[in-house]
Coordinates of C-alpha atoms in Angstrom, one line a residue:
Chain A
S1 CA -40.1 -52.3 -50.3
Q2 CA -42.6 -52.3 -47.5
Q3 CA -41.4 -52.5 -44.0
G4 CA -44.3 -54.4 -42.5
E5 CA -45.7 -57.6 -43.8
E6 CA -49.0 -58.9 -42.6
D7 CA -50.0 -62.5 -42.3
P8 CA -52.3 -64.0 -43.3
Q9 CA -53.2 -62.0 -46.4
A10 CA -56.8 -63.0 -46.0
L11 CA -58.8 -64.4 -43.2
S12 CA -62.4 -65.6 -43.1
I13 CA -64.1 -66.4 -39.7
Q14 CA -67.6 -66.7 -38.2
E15 CA -69.2 -64.0 -36.1
G16 CA -68.2 -64.4 -32.5
E17 CA -64.8 -66.0 -33.2
N18 CA -61.5 -64.3 -32.6
A19 CA -59.4 -63.0 -35.4
T20 CA -55.6 -62.8 -35.1
M21 CA -53.4 -61.0 -37.6
N22 CA -49.6 -60.8 -37.5
C23 CA -47.2 -58.2 -38.7
S24 CA -43.4 -58.6 -39.2
Y25 CA -41.0 -55.8 -39.8
K26 CA -37.3 -55.5 -40.7
T27 CA -35.7 -52.5 -38.9
S28 CA -35.9 -50.9 -35.5
I29 CA -39.0 -48.9 -34.7
N30 CA -40.2 -46.2 -32.4
N31 CA -43.8 -47.4 -32.5
L32 CA -46.1 -49.7 -34.4
Q33 CA -49.6 -48.8 -35.4
W34 CA -52.6 -50.7 -36.7
Y35 CA -55.1 -49.2 -39.1
R36 CA -58.4 -50.4 -40.5
Q37 CA -59.8 -49.7 -44.0
N38 CA -63.3 -50.4 -45.0
S39 CA -63.9 -51.0 -48.7
G40 CA -63.5 -47.9 -50.7
R41 CA -62.6 -45.7 -47.7
G42 CA -59.5 -44.2 -46.1
L43 CA -57.6 -45.7 -43.3
V44 CA -58.7 -45.3 -39.7
H45 CA -56.2 -45.5 -36.8
L46 CA -57.0 -48.3 -34.3
I47 CA -54.1 -48.5 -31.8
L48 CA -50.5 -47.5 -31.3
I49 CA -48.0 -49.5 -29.3
R50 CA -44.6 -48.0 -28.5
S51 CA -41.3 -49.9 -28.8
N52 CA -41.0 -50.2 -25.0
E53 CA -44.5 -51.7 -24.6
R54 CA -45.3 -55.4 -24.9
E55 CA -49.1 -55.4 -24.9
K56 CA -51.9 -52.9 -25.3
H57 CA -55.7 -53.2 -25.1
S58 CA -58.5 -51.1 -26.6
G59 CA -62.0 -52.4 -26.3
R60 CA -62.1 -55.7 -28.2
L61 CA -58.6 -55.1 -29.6
R62 CA -55.4 -56.5 -28.2
V63 CA -52.0 -55.8 -29.7
T64 CA -48.7 -57.4 -28.7
L65 CA -45.2 -56.3 -29.8
D66 CA -42.1 -58.4 -29.7
T67 CA -39.2 -56.3 -30.7
S68 CA -36.7 -59.2 -30.4
K69 CA -38.6 -61.0 -33.1
K70 CA -39.6 -57.8 -34.9
S71 CA -43.3 -58.8 -34.9
S72 CA -46.6 -57.7 -33.7
S73 CA -50.1 -59.3 -33.5
L74 CA -53.6 -57.8 -33.5
L75 CA -56.3 -59.8 -31.9
I76 CA -60.0 -58.9 -32.4
T77 CA -62.1 -60.8 -29.9
A78 CA -65.8 -61.7 -30.4
S79 CA -65.7 -60.5 -34.0
R80 CA -68.7 -59.0 -35.6
A81 CA -69.8 -58.7 -39.2
A82 CA -69.0 -55.0 -39.0
D83 CA -65.3 -55.9 -38.4
T84 CA -65.1 -57.0 -42.0
A85 CA -62.3 -54.8 -43.4
S86 CA -58.7 -54.7 -44.3
Y87 CA -56.2 -54.3 -41.5
F88 CA -52.8 -52.7 -41.9
C89 CA -49.8 -52.4 -39.6
A90 CA -47.5 -49.4 -40.0
T91 CA -44.1 -48.9 -38.4
A92 CA -42.6 -45.6 -37.4
G93 CA -38.8 -45.7 -37.4
T94 CA -36.0 -43.1 -37.4
G95 CA -37.4 -39.9 -39.0
N96 CA -40.8 -41.0 -37.8
M97 CA -42.1 -41.8 -41.3
L98 CA -44.8 -44.4 -41.4
T99 CA -44.3 -47.5 -43.6
F100 CA -47.3 -49.7 -44.2
G101 CA -47.6 -53.4 -44.8
G102 CA -49.7 -55.1 -47.5
G103 CA -52.7 -55.7 -45.2
T104 CA -54.9 -58.6 -44.0
R105 CA -58.4 -58.8 -45.5
L106 CA -60.7 -60.0 -42.8
M107 CA -64.2 -61.3 -43.6
V108 CA -66.5 -62.0 -40.7
K109 CA -69.5 -64.1 -41.7
P110 CA -72.8 -63.5 -39.9
Chain B
N1 CA -62.5 -29.6 -37.6
A2 CA -62.9 -31.0 -41.1
G3 CA -59.8 -33.1 -40.7
V4 CA -58.0 -34.1 -43.9
T5 CA -59.8 -33.1 -47.1
Q6 CA -59.0 -34.2 -50.6
T7 CA -60.2 -33.1 -54.0
P8 CA -61.3 -34.3 -56.4
K9 CA -62.8 -37.7 -55.3
F10 CA -62.6 -39.1 -58.8
Q11 CA -60.5 -38.1 -61.9
V12 CA -60.0 -39.6 -65.3
L13 CA -57.0 -38.4 -67.3
K14 CA -55.5 -39.2 -70.7
T15 CA -51.9 -40.2 -70.9
G16 CA -49.6 -37.2 -70.9
Q17 CA -52.0 -34.9 -69.2
S18 CA -51.0 -33.2 -66.0
M19 CA -53.1 -32.4 -62.9
T20 CA -52.9 -31.5 -59.2
L21 CA -54.5 -33.5 -56.4
Q22 CA -55.4 -31.1 -53.6
C23 CA -55.0 -32.0 -49.9
A24 CA -55.7 -29.8 -46.9
Q25 CA -55.8 -30.3 -43.1
D26 CA -57.0 -28.0 -40.4
M27 CA -55.4 -29.7 -37.4
N28 CA -52.1 -27.8 -37.5
H29 CA -50.2 -31.0 -38.1
E30 CA -46.5 -30.7 -39.1
Y31 CA -46.3 -34.0 -41.0
M32 CA -48.2 -34.5 -44.2
S33 CA -47.8 -37.4 -46.7
W34 CA -49.1 -38.7 -50.0
Y35 CA -49.6 -42.5 -50.5
R36 CA -50.9 -44.5 -53.4
Q37 CA -52.8 -47.7 -53.0
D38 CA -53.0 -50.2 -55.8
P39 CA -55.8 -52.8 -55.9
G40 CA -55.4 -55.4 -53.1
M41 CA -52.2 -53.8 -51.8
G42 CA -51.0 -51.7 -49.0
L43 CA -50.0 -48.0 -49.1
R44 CA -46.8 -46.8 -50.7
L45 CA -45.3 -43.5 -49.7
I46 CA -44.9 -41.1 -52.6
H47 CA -43.7 -37.8 -50.9
Y48 CA -43.9 -36.4 -47.5
S49 CA -43.3 -33.1 -45.6
V50 CA -42.2 -32.5 -42.0
G51 CA -43.2 -28.8 -42.1
A52 CA -43.9 -25.8 -44.4
G53 CA -41.2 -25.4 -46.9
I54 CA -39.8 -28.9 -46.4
T55 CA -40.5 -31.9 -48.6
D56 CA -38.8 -35.2 -49.2
Q57 CA -39.2 -38.3 -51.4
G58 CA -40.8 -41.5 -50.3
E59 CA -40.7 -44.9 -51.8
V60 CA -42.3 -44.2 -55.2
P61 CA -41.7 -40.5 -56.1
N62 CA -41.1 -40.7 -59.8
G63 CA -43.6 -38.8 -61.9
Y64 CA -44.9 -36.8 -58.9
N65 CA -44.0 -33.4 -57.5
V66 CA -45.1 -31.8 -54.2
S67 CA -44.8 -28.4 -52.5
R68 CA -45.6 -27.2 -49.0
S69 CA -46.0 -23.5 -48.9
T70 CA -48.3 -23.5 -45.9
T71 CA -48.9 -25.8 -43.0
E72 CA -52.4 -26.6 -44.2
D73 CA -51.9 -27.5 -47.8
F74 CA -49.9 -30.2 -49.5
P75 CA -50.8 -30.6 -53.2
L76 CA -49.5 -33.5 -55.3
R77 CA -48.8 -32.8 -59.0
L78 CA -48.8 -35.4 -61.7
L79 CA -46.4 -34.1 -64.4
S80 CA -47.3 -36.3 -67.3
A81 CA -49.9 -38.9 -66.4
A82 CA -49.2 -42.6 -67.3
P83 CA -51.5 -45.6 -67.0
S84 CA -49.2 -47.0 -64.3
Q85 CA -50.3 -44.1 -62.1
T86 CA -53.9 -45.4 -62.1
S87 CA -54.5 -45.8 -58.4
V88 CA -56.2 -44.5 -55.3
Y89 CA -54.3 -41.6 -53.7
F90 CA -54.5 -40.9 -50.0
C91 CA -53.2 -37.8 -48.2
A92 CA -52.5 -38.0 -44.5
S93 CA -51.4 -35.8 -41.7
R94 CA -50.1 -36.2 -38.1
K95 CA -48.2 -34.6 -35.3
S96 CA -44.8 -36.3 -35.0
A97 CA -44.8 -40.1 -34.5
T98 CA -48.5 -40.3 -33.5
T99 CA -51.8 -41.2 -35.0
Q100 CA -52.0 -40.5 -38.7
Y101 CA -55.3 -39.1 -40.1
F102 CA -56.2 -40.0 -43.6
G103 CA -58.3 -38.2 -46.2
P104 CA -61.1 -40.0 -48.1
G105 CA -58.9 -40.6 -51.1
T106 CA -58.8 -39.7 -54.8
R107 CA -59.5 -42.4 -57.3
L108 CA -57.5 -41.7 -60.4
T109 CA -57.7 -43.5 -63.8
V110 CA -55.3 -42.8 -66.5
L111 CA -56.3 -43.9 -70.0

């Protein structure tokens, strides 16, 4: 079974609004990563947050990690139509293998 | 660097046929993995390798074989294709617990 579970499964917002996606996982991790997948393409790495970090920023992306709740969130601020994609969290645990969640499909309407 | 390359991009097989999906990376990464992605779903790990000569099973290994004779190459073999193996297959590579780089995928249909 998948380690990470994203919530919501689908999200539709207007351009300019913020988008928040959540990820919950089950076992202890070394780090948690977020990836983006445009339709019909491979996954592209967005950001990595280590287990001893609580928050990380990269451009319009903000990631938080709460290891006590085994959860993470990805916030995309001031969304653009080009942000339309599926977003996946992936956890790296012992053995450092990555396990992916089911993804959140984000639609940003112009 | 070409990154992670996969061939072919598309493939149609008949039930029972065998084939090999090719994957290569030129970044000298130790870790390589194969995932499958079914429609509307996340990625499931099929097999992975932590270095040349070392492979291990992931979440859904049945019906697939891998080998890692070199650092660069990590082919995935379908032994006897079944319709349940219709999926998009992604190869990925990375150094230790860091950013994973994905190939463009192979879209496989088994009739």
